[in-house]
Protein backbone atom coordinates (compact mmCIF):
# COMPACT_ATOMS: atom_id res chain seq x y z
CA MET A 1 0.04 0.11 -0.01
CA ALA A 2 2.94 2.33 0.69
CA GLU A 3 4.78 1.68 -2.39
CA GLN A 4 6.67 4.35 -4.04
CA PRO A 5 5.45 5.95 -7.39
CA THR A 6 6.48 4.09 -10.52
CA ASN A 7 7.02 5.46 -13.91
CA ALA A 8 5.42 3.25 -16.35
CA ALA A 9 6.78 5.05 -19.48
CA SER A 10 9.33 7.83 -18.42
CA GLN A 11 10.12 8.90 -22.02
CA GLN A 12 7.29 10.89 -23.62
CA GLY A 13 7.24 8.80 -26.79
CA SER A 14 7.99 5.38 -25.38
CA ASP A 15 5.11 2.68 -25.42
CA ALA A 16 3.56 1.72 -21.91
CA GLY A 17 4.57 -1.64 -20.43
CA PRO A 18 2.16 -4.58 -19.33
CA TYR A 19 1.76 -3.21 -15.85
CA ALA A 20 0.05 0.02 -17.39
CA TRP A 21 -2.36 -2.13 -19.15
CA TYR A 22 -3.07 -4.13 -15.99
CA VAL A 23 -3.90 -0.85 -14.26
CA VAL A 24 -6.35 -0.11 -16.98
CA ALA A 25 -7.90 -3.32 -16.43
CA VAL A 26 -8.60 -2.98 -12.73
CA LEU A 27 -9.99 0.55 -13.41
CA ILE A 28 -12.26 -1.00 -16.00
CA VAL A 29 -13.54 -3.38 -13.42
CA ALA A 30 -14.07 -0.31 -10.98
CA TYR A 31 -15.92 1.64 -13.81
CA THR A 32 -18.05 -1.42 -14.71
CA PHE A 33 -19.27 -1.50 -11.06
CA SER A 34 -20.30 2.19 -11.24
CA PHE A 35 -22.20 1.91 -14.22
CA ILE A 36 -24.03 -1.18 -12.99
CA ASP A 37 -24.89 0.70 -9.93
CA ARG A 38 -25.82 3.83 -11.87
CA GLN A 39 -27.94 2.18 -14.65
CA ILE A 40 -29.63 -0.56 -12.75
CA LEU A 41 -32.54 1.87 -12.15
CA THR A 42 -33.34 2.02 -15.98
CA LEU A 43 -35.16 -1.45 -15.98
CA MET A 44 -37.05 -0.74 -12.85
CA VAL A 45 -39.10 2.09 -13.84
CA GLY A 46 -42.41 0.50 -13.64
CA PRO A 47 -41.97 -1.16 -10.21
CA ILE A 48 -40.50 1.99 -8.76
CA ARG A 49 -43.20 4.03 -10.00
CA GLN A 50 -45.90 1.67 -8.77
CA THR A 51 -44.37 1.31 -5.22
CA LEU A 52 -43.47 5.13 -4.70
CA GLN A 53 -46.33 6.55 -6.80
CA ILE A 54 -44.27 8.89 -8.75
CA SER A 55 -44.35 10.32 -12.33
CA ASP A 56 -41.93 9.92 -15.28
CA PHE A 57 -40.62 13.47 -14.45
CA GLN A 58 -39.74 12.40 -10.84
CA LEU A 59 -38.32 9.19 -12.07
CA SER A 60 -36.04 11.06 -14.54
CA LEU A 61 -34.87 13.24 -11.55
CA LEU A 62 -33.75 9.89 -9.62
CA HIS A 63 -31.97 8.70 -12.83
CA GLY A 64 -30.33 11.91 -13.81
CA PHE A 65 -30.34 14.98 -11.63
CA ALA A 66 -30.18 13.36 -8.12
CA PHE A 67 -27.04 11.44 -9.38
CA ALA A 68 -25.46 14.09 -11.51
CA LEU A 69 -25.70 17.13 -9.10
CA PHE A 70 -23.42 16.03 -6.53
CA TYR A 71 -21.39 13.98 -8.94
CA SER A 72 -20.68 17.08 -10.85
CA VAL A 73 -20.16 19.63 -8.00
CA LEU A 74 -18.10 17.37 -5.81
CA GLY A 75 -15.89 16.25 -8.69
CA ILE A 76 -14.10 19.76 -8.59
CA PRO A 77 -12.67 19.55 -5.04
CA ILE A 78 -12.03 15.66 -5.50
CA GLY A 79 -10.29 16.74 -8.86
CA ARG A 80 -7.98 19.10 -6.92
CA LEU A 81 -7.19 16.16 -4.46
CA VAL A 82 -6.36 14.04 -7.30
CA ASP A 83 -3.71 16.63 -8.44
CA SER A 84 -1.90 16.30 -5.25
CA ARG A 85 -2.70 13.12 -3.20
CA LYS A 86 -2.52 9.50 -3.81
CA ARG A 87 -5.09 8.68 -6.51
CA THR A 88 -5.55 4.97 -5.64
CA THR A 89 -6.80 5.85 -2.17
CA ILE A 90 -9.15 8.52 -3.44
CA ILE A 91 -10.66 5.99 -5.97
CA ALA A 92 -11.03 3.38 -3.32
CA ILE A 93 -12.91 5.73 -1.03
CA GLY A 94 -15.21 6.62 -3.74
CA ILE A 95 -15.99 3.09 -4.79
CA THR A 96 -16.81 2.14 -1.15
CA VAL A 97 -19.07 5.18 -0.78
CA TRP A 98 -21.09 4.53 -3.98
CA SER A 99 -21.43 0.69 -3.35
CA VAL A 100 -22.81 1.38 0.18
CA MET A 101 -25.24 4.12 -1.04
CA THR A 102 -26.60 1.81 -3.90
CA ALA A 103 -27.53 -0.78 -1.23
CA LEU A 104 -29.25 2.02 0.69
CA CYS A 105 -31.31 2.71 -2.36
CA GLY A 106 -32.80 -0.62 -1.58
CA LEU A 107 -33.99 0.44 1.84
CA SER A 108 -35.61 3.66 0.53
CA ARG A 109 -39.38 3.94 1.49
CA SER A 110 -40.03 7.23 -0.36
CA PHE A 111 -39.08 9.33 -3.25
CA MET A 112 -37.17 11.74 -1.16
CA GLN A 113 -35.24 8.79 0.55
CA LEU A 114 -34.41 7.32 -2.87
CA PHE A 115 -33.54 10.69 -4.10
CA LEU A 116 -30.89 11.27 -1.29
CA ALA A 117 -29.27 7.69 -1.78
CA ARG A 118 -28.91 8.51 -5.44
CA ILE A 119 -27.16 11.73 -4.51
CA GLY A 120 -24.87 9.45 -2.38
CA VAL A 121 -24.24 7.29 -5.36
CA GLY A 122 -23.17 10.28 -7.27
CA ILE A 123 -20.95 11.63 -4.55
CA GLY A 124 -19.07 8.30 -4.50
CA GLU A 125 -18.64 7.86 -8.17
CA ALA A 126 -17.31 11.52 -8.47
CA ALA A 127 -13.87 10.18 -7.35
CA LEU A 128 -13.37 7.64 -9.89
CA SER A 129 -13.02 9.20 -13.32
CA PRO A 130 -10.77 12.15 -12.31
CA GLY A 131 -8.33 9.86 -10.71
CA ALA A 132 -8.55 7.29 -13.43
CA TYR A 133 -8.00 9.80 -16.21
CA SER A 134 -4.94 11.21 -14.37
CA MET A 135 -3.35 7.72 -13.55
CA ILE A 136 -3.85 6.53 -17.23
CA SER A 137 -2.32 9.85 -18.64
CA ASP A 138 0.62 9.33 -16.40
CA TYR A 139 0.96 5.53 -17.32
CA PHE A 140 0.60 6.10 -21.19
CA PRO A 141 2.51 8.42 -23.53
CA PRO A 142 0.23 10.85 -25.79
CA HIS A 143 -0.10 8.64 -28.80
CA GLN A 144 -1.40 5.70 -26.58
CA ARG A 145 -3.81 7.76 -24.53
CA PRO A 146 -6.92 7.66 -26.78
CA ARG A 147 -6.68 3.87 -27.02
CA ALA A 148 -6.06 3.23 -23.27
CA LEU A 149 -8.69 5.84 -22.19
CA SER A 150 -11.16 4.38 -24.78
CA LEU A 151 -10.67 1.08 -23.30
CA TYR A 152 -11.29 2.43 -19.76
CA ILE A 153 -14.48 4.26 -20.82
CA SER A 154 -15.66 1.21 -22.61
CA ALA A 155 -16.61 -0.04 -19.15
CA ALA A 156 -19.51 2.26 -19.30
CA TYR A 157 -21.00 0.06 -21.87
CA VAL A 158 -20.09 -3.13 -20.36
CA GLY A 159 -21.48 -2.15 -17.11
CA GLY A 160 -24.61 -0.78 -18.70
CA GLY A 161 -25.06 -3.92 -20.54
CA ILE A 162 -24.50 -6.08 -17.46
CA ALA A 163 -27.05 -3.98 -15.43
CA THR A 164 -29.62 -4.37 -18.14
CA MET A 165 -29.14 -8.04 -18.55
CA ALA A 166 -28.58 -9.04 -14.93
CA GLY A 167 -31.29 -6.70 -13.85
CA GLY A 168 -33.95 -8.18 -16.19
CA ALA A 169 -33.05 -11.55 -15.17
CA LEU A 170 -32.84 -10.83 -11.43
CA ILE A 171 -35.88 -8.77 -11.08
CA GLY A 172 -37.90 -11.75 -12.41
CA LEU A 173 -36.41 -14.07 -9.76
CA MET A 174 -36.53 -11.59 -6.84
CA THR A 175 -39.65 -11.78 -4.61
CA PRO A 176 -40.72 -9.37 -1.93
CA LEU A 177 -39.30 -10.24 1.50
CA ASP A 178 -40.07 -9.47 5.05
CA ILE A 179 -37.03 -9.07 6.81
CA PRO A 180 -36.61 -8.55 10.67
CA ILE A 181 -35.83 -4.85 11.57
CA LEU A 182 -35.72 -3.75 7.83
CA GLY A 183 -39.43 -4.66 7.38
CA HIS A 184 -41.07 -5.30 4.00
CA ILE A 185 -38.66 -5.33 0.97
CA GLU A 186 -40.00 -5.08 -2.69
CA ALA A 187 -38.25 -7.14 -5.42
CA TRP A 188 -36.59 -3.96 -6.85
CA GLN A 189 -35.19 -2.99 -3.52
CA SER A 190 -33.64 -6.44 -3.10
CA LEU A 191 -31.98 -5.92 -6.50
CA PHE A 192 -30.43 -2.61 -5.22
CA ILE A 193 -28.90 -4.38 -2.27
CA ALA A 194 -27.51 -7.33 -4.43
CA VAL A 195 -25.73 -5.16 -6.98
CA GLY A 196 -24.40 -2.50 -4.57
CA LEU A 197 -22.51 -4.39 -1.88
CA PRO A 198 -20.06 -6.49 -4.17
CA GLY A 199 -18.50 -3.23 -5.40
CA VAL A 200 -16.57 -2.97 -2.14
CA LEU A 201 -14.39 -5.68 -3.36
CA ALA A 202 -13.23 -3.56 -6.31
CA ALA A 203 -12.08 -0.80 -3.79
CA PHE A 204 -9.67 -3.06 -2.13
CA TRP A 205 -8.37 -4.36 -5.57
CA VAL A 206 -7.71 -0.64 -6.52
CA LEU A 207 -5.68 -0.17 -3.30
CA THR A 208 -3.20 -2.82 -4.43
CA LEU A 209 -2.21 -0.66 -7.61
CA ARG A 210 1.03 1.38 -7.68
CA GLU A 211 0.70 5.00 -7.90
CA PRO A 212 2.23 6.35 -11.27
CA GLU A 213 4.99 8.94 -11.26
CA ARG A 214 3.34 12.33 -12.41
CA ARG A 215 4.67 13.30 -15.88
CA ASP A 216 5.88 16.60 -17.00
CA VAL A 217 5.09 18.39 -13.67
CA LYS A 218 6.65 21.93 -13.24
CA ALA A 219 8.51 22.75 -9.88
CA GLY A 220 6.46 24.66 -7.53
CA ALA A 221 3.32 24.68 -5.72
CA GLN A 222 0.06 23.02 -7.04
CA PRO A 223 -1.95 25.56 -9.06
CA SER A 224 -4.88 27.01 -7.14
CA PHE A 225 -8.34 26.66 -8.62
CA PRO A 226 -8.48 30.34 -9.79
CA GLU A 227 -5.03 29.49 -11.60
CA VAL A 228 -6.77 26.63 -13.30
CA LEU A 229 -9.67 28.88 -14.29
CA ALA A 230 -7.12 31.47 -15.80
CA HIS A 231 -5.38 28.50 -17.82
CA LEU A 232 -8.96 27.75 -19.21
CA ALA A 233 -9.67 31.32 -20.01
CA GLY A 234 -6.39 31.71 -21.69
CA HIS A 235 -7.45 28.85 -24.10
CA GLY A 236 -11.33 29.69 -23.81
CA ARG A 237 -12.48 28.92 -27.32
CA ALA A 238 -10.70 25.53 -27.29
CA TYR A 239 -11.82 24.49 -23.92
CA GLY A 240 -15.14 26.04 -24.11
CA LEU A 241 -16.20 24.65 -27.61
CA LEU A 242 -14.72 21.26 -26.84
CA ILE A 243 -16.43 20.79 -23.43
CA VAL A 244 -20.03 22.25 -24.40
CA GLY A 245 -19.83 20.38 -27.60
CA TYR A 246 -19.32 17.10 -25.75
CA ALA A 247 -21.87 17.89 -23.13
CA LEU A 248 -24.54 18.44 -25.81
CA SER A 249 -23.48 14.92 -27.21
CA GLY A 250 -23.84 13.58 -23.76
CA ILE A 251 -27.52 14.86 -23.77
CA MET A 252 -28.31 13.08 -26.89
CA TRP A 253 -26.81 9.81 -25.51
CA ASN A 254 -28.08 9.87 -21.95
CA GLY A 255 -31.45 11.02 -22.79
CA ALA A 256 -31.74 7.98 -25.02
CA ILE A 257 -30.28 5.30 -22.93
CA ALA A 258 -32.17 6.20 -19.91
CA TRP A 259 -35.56 5.46 -21.79
CA ILE A 260 -34.76 2.73 -24.27
CA PRO A 261 -35.90 -0.17 -22.17
CA THR A 262 -39.15 1.69 -21.26
CA LEU A 263 -39.61 2.41 -25.01
CA PHE A 264 -39.64 -1.28 -25.76
CA ILE A 265 -42.05 -1.95 -22.70
CA ARG A 266 -44.45 0.68 -23.48
CA HIS A 267 -44.44 0.98 -27.31
CA PHE A 268 -43.93 -2.56 -28.21
CA GLY A 269 -45.44 -4.37 -25.14
CA TRP A 270 -42.38 -6.26 -24.02
CA THR A 271 -41.63 -7.19 -20.37
CA ALA A 272 -38.48 -5.93 -18.66
CA GLY A 273 -37.30 -9.63 -18.93
CA GLN A 274 -37.78 -9.64 -22.79
CA VAL A 275 -36.01 -6.41 -23.40
CA SER A 276 -33.01 -7.03 -20.87
CA LEU A 277 -31.03 -9.65 -22.98
CA PRO A 278 -31.04 -8.18 -26.38
CA TYR A 279 -30.72 -4.48 -25.25
CA GLY A 280 -27.91 -5.58 -22.87
CA LEU A 281 -26.03 -7.47 -25.44
CA ILE A 282 -26.21 -4.34 -28.18
CA THR A 283 -25.18 -2.25 -25.31
CA ILE A 284 -22.16 -4.13 -24.64
CA ALA A 285 -21.31 -5.17 -28.31
CA SER A 286 -21.84 -1.77 -29.94
CA GLY A 287 -20.72 0.51 -27.04
CA THR A 288 -17.57 -1.44 -26.64
CA SER A 289 -16.79 -1.80 -30.34
CA GLY A 290 -17.64 1.98 -31.01
CA ILE A 291 -15.59 3.62 -28.27
CA ILE A 292 -12.58 1.11 -29.23
CA THR A 293 -13.04 1.98 -32.98
CA GLY A 294 -13.15 5.59 -32.05
CA GLY A 295 -9.89 5.24 -30.11
CA TRP A 296 -8.06 3.23 -32.75
CA ILE A 297 -9.06 5.77 -35.49
CA ALA A 298 -7.91 8.67 -33.38
CA THR A 299 -4.53 7.14 -32.65
CA ARG A 300 -3.96 6.28 -36.31
CA LEU A 301 -4.92 9.99 -37.38
CA ARG A 302 -2.64 11.33 -34.57
CA LEU A 303 0.08 9.41 -35.78
CA HIS A 304 -0.21 10.72 -39.22
CA GLY A 305 -0.11 14.17 -38.06
CA ARG A 306 -3.87 15.20 -37.55
CA LEU A 307 -3.57 17.24 -34.35
CA ASP A 308 -7.31 17.61 -34.22
CA ALA A 309 -7.84 13.81 -34.57
CA ASN A 310 -9.59 13.66 -31.15
CA ILE A 311 -12.28 16.23 -32.29
CA LEU A 312 -13.02 14.56 -35.72
CA ILE A 313 -13.94 11.50 -34.03
CA GLY A 314 -16.47 13.47 -32.07
CA ILE A 315 -18.12 14.89 -35.33
CA LEU A 316 -17.90 11.45 -37.04
CA ALA A 317 -19.82 10.00 -33.99
CA ILE A 318 -22.64 12.51 -34.36
CA VAL A 319 -22.97 11.87 -38.15
CA ILE A 320 -23.52 8.12 -37.29
CA ALA A 321 -25.57 8.64 -34.10
CA MET A 322 -28.11 11.37 -35.06
CA PRO A 323 -29.85 9.67 -38.05
CA SER A 324 -29.88 6.03 -36.66
CA GLY A 325 -31.00 7.26 -33.23
CA ILE A 326 -34.02 9.36 -34.67
CA ALA A 327 -34.96 6.33 -37.00
CA ALA A 328 -34.70 3.89 -34.01
CA CYS A 329 -37.04 5.90 -31.98
CA LEU A 330 -39.58 5.96 -34.63
CA ALA A 331 -39.22 2.37 -35.98
CA GLY A 332 -42.22 0.44 -36.94
CA SER A 333 -41.05 -2.82 -35.28
CA ALA A 334 -39.15 -3.91 -32.29
CA GLY A 335 -36.52 -5.85 -34.48
CA LEU A 336 -35.72 -2.81 -36.63
CA ALA A 337 -35.68 -0.57 -33.51
CA LEU A 338 -33.05 -2.91 -31.84
CA THR A 339 -30.90 -2.84 -35.14
CA LEU A 340 -31.05 0.99 -35.36
CA PHE A 341 -30.37 1.38 -31.71
CA ALA A 342 -27.19 -0.85 -32.15
CA VAL A 343 -25.94 1.49 -34.79
CA PHE A 344 -27.03 4.62 -32.53
CA LEU A 345 -25.01 3.18 -29.51
CA PHE A 346 -21.89 2.45 -31.55
CA GLY A 347 -21.76 6.14 -32.84
CA CYS A 348 -22.68 7.41 -29.47
CA ALA A 349 -19.76 5.51 -27.85
CA MET A 350 -16.92 6.58 -30.50
CA PRO A 351 -15.72 9.91 -29.17
CA TRP A 352 -15.40 9.61 -25.32
CA GLY A 353 -11.81 8.31 -24.98
CA SER A 354 -10.71 10.78 -27.58
CA ALA A 355 -12.70 13.58 -25.83
CA VAL A 356 -10.72 13.00 -22.63
CA ALA A 357 -7.34 12.50 -24.50
CA ALA A 358 -8.04 16.03 -26.16
CA LEU A 359 -8.40 17.55 -22.85
CA GLN A 360 -5.32 15.91 -21.27
CA GLU A 361 -3.12 17.06 -24.35
CA ILE A 362 -3.81 20.76 -23.89
CA THR A 363 -3.70 20.58 -20.00
CA PRO A 364 -0.51 20.67 -17.66
CA ASN A 365 -0.31 17.58 -15.59
CA GLN A 366 -0.65 19.34 -12.30
CA MET A 367 -4.06 20.67 -13.45
CA ARG A 368 -5.37 17.59 -15.10
CA GLY A 369 -7.52 16.27 -12.15
CA GLN A 370 -9.20 19.76 -11.82
CA VAL A 371 -9.71 20.29 -15.50
CA SER A 372 -11.09 16.58 -15.73
CA ALA A 373 -13.44 17.38 -13.04
CA ILE A 374 -14.64 20.54 -14.86
CA TYR A 375 -15.21 18.55 -17.84
CA LEU A 376 -17.13 15.98 -16.02
CA PHE A 377 -19.15 18.67 -14.22
CA CYS A 378 -20.42 19.96 -17.56
CA LEU A 379 -20.76 16.44 -19.04
CA SER A 380 -22.68 15.06 -16.20
CA LEU A 381 -24.94 18.11 -15.31
CA PHE A 382 -25.79 18.47 -18.95
CA GLY A 383 -25.78 14.78 -20.11
CA MET A 384 -26.90 12.78 -17.03
CA GLY A 385 -28.58 15.65 -15.42
CA PHE A 386 -30.75 17.23 -18.18
CA GLY A 387 -30.80 14.50 -20.86
CA PRO A 388 -33.24 12.10 -19.14
CA THR A 389 -35.24 15.07 -17.79
CA ILE A 390 -35.68 16.72 -21.28
CA VAL A 391 -37.16 13.56 -22.52
CA ALA A 392 -39.49 13.15 -19.62
CA ALA A 393 -40.45 16.95 -19.82
CA PHE A 394 -41.34 16.53 -23.64
CA THR A 395 -43.46 13.44 -22.62
CA ASP A 396 -45.08 14.82 -19.55
CA HIS A 397 -45.56 18.59 -20.69
CA VAL A 398 -45.36 18.91 -24.32
CA PHE A 399 -47.15 15.71 -25.62
CA ALA A 400 -48.89 15.05 -22.19
CA ASN A 401 -48.95 11.20 -23.08
CA ASP A 402 -46.88 8.46 -21.71
CA ALA A 403 -47.31 6.77 -25.15
CA ALA A 404 -45.34 9.68 -26.83
CA LEU A 405 -42.10 8.66 -25.28
CA PRO A 406 -40.64 7.63 -28.78
CA GLN A 407 -41.41 11.02 -30.18
CA SER A 408 -39.88 12.80 -27.03
CA MET A 409 -36.74 10.58 -27.51
CA ALA A 410 -36.26 11.58 -31.24
CA LEU A 411 -36.87 15.17 -30.55
CA THR A 412 -34.21 15.31 -28.11
CA ILE A 413 -31.66 13.63 -30.32
CA GLY A 414 -32.76 15.95 -33.12
CA LEU A 415 -32.18 19.25 -31.26
CA THR A 416 -29.08 18.45 -29.44
CA ALA A 417 -26.95 16.51 -32.07
CA PRO A 418 -26.76 19.21 -34.79
CA LEU A 419 -25.72 21.87 -32.15
CA ALA A 420 -22.97 19.56 -30.81
CA ALA A 421 -21.63 19.05 -34.14
CA ILE A 422 -21.45 22.69 -34.96
CA LEU A 423 -19.48 23.37 -31.71
CA LEU A 424 -16.98 20.48 -32.55
CA LEU A 425 -16.46 21.80 -35.86
CA LEU A 426 -15.72 25.36 -34.46
CA ALA A 427 -13.52 23.90 -31.78
CA ARG A 428 -10.96 22.57 -34.35
CA ALA A 429 -8.92 25.60 -35.11
CA PRO A 430 -8.61 27.03 -31.68
CA TYR A 431 -7.73 23.59 -30.16
CA ARG A 432 -4.88 23.18 -32.80
CA LYS A 433 -3.77 26.63 -31.70
CA ALA A 434 -3.88 25.73 -27.94
CA LEU A 435 -2.03 22.53 -28.60
CA SER A 436 0.73 24.52 -30.31
CA ARG A 437 1.05 26.99 -27.65
CA ILE A 438 0.76 24.69 -24.48
CA ASP A 439 3.69 25.09 -22.19
CA PHE A 440 4.03 22.08 -19.71
């Protein structure tokens, strides 16, 4: 636990060794657990609404805003700790917190109790990605970062897929229980407890990892948060267009995935068990292949001199995701909808490793945790916080009809995707300028 930092690739251009990839594998396991705990709620919309007597809008707050608010806000002070403290310890504490809070979701008796428990999940998960981004960036040279970060972020799709498949299978097996002291526990509550507690084991595994040596760190004190903001302002167009462009892409993605299982249940008459296996499989297959493909293309383009490769992937992703997503929402059959959603998820997944790599490239090492936290703040607040809620607001207040969910999802994609593409197109020139001027 007290091992000295290790430099996995001390030369800027050298390839990382096997241990660096092992670190990525462990962080992937942790991120998979985080997305299982985060996404398990999507399959339990019906049972939760029935037990707690809540609306789609309230459900969307549980899925998005309750989680995203503190996930976003606390990520910034945690990012500062990441820049100066032992990252493995920070990550392990976060995993423990979100795992316990997921289990506590299963003890909730009201909307407000579940809302507060979901806030706790967000607080714990706020520690993972800033620390993981920073560690991976120190273990890998720039030309390998898109691939390594893409592999790490692929766990979002593995975790989401596992949550969908396991949730669909387990919710059919779980039965209401009467437990001494705890009282009556519904099947969906048992599921929260079952998926939450095993994550604590991942926390102990992360503690065994060696802390990497921080690359390219200037001598002197750690930059203050105002100094970080001054750096962002100095490259304002590059950071602003990049972060907001990807945040809008996050609304398109999160707004859809939060409601896809419910679309099949309401629109095509499927049960949660029927939708869980096919949707879980396409989430894993399309999401993982999409993000790995995006990282591979960005790496190849970067090696061939395209300094804006990490942004080009984001634009390509929208070109694939927007038409397939709208068509999937409005498809006339369940089979066609699943096929089109597979294409949609492939496109949506492509840019996220490259997005993080782009930020790492124009950010000094000693600021990376804080800048990553600011990026995650915007991505989470817009994507996870507003995405599901915008869809629910269209359903409840514009169409005023639960059956209009497909139209609400299509409208959300159609409004956000073009704006995201425009911002990323505008980001290319200032990003290249910032990359040429950056002084580590």
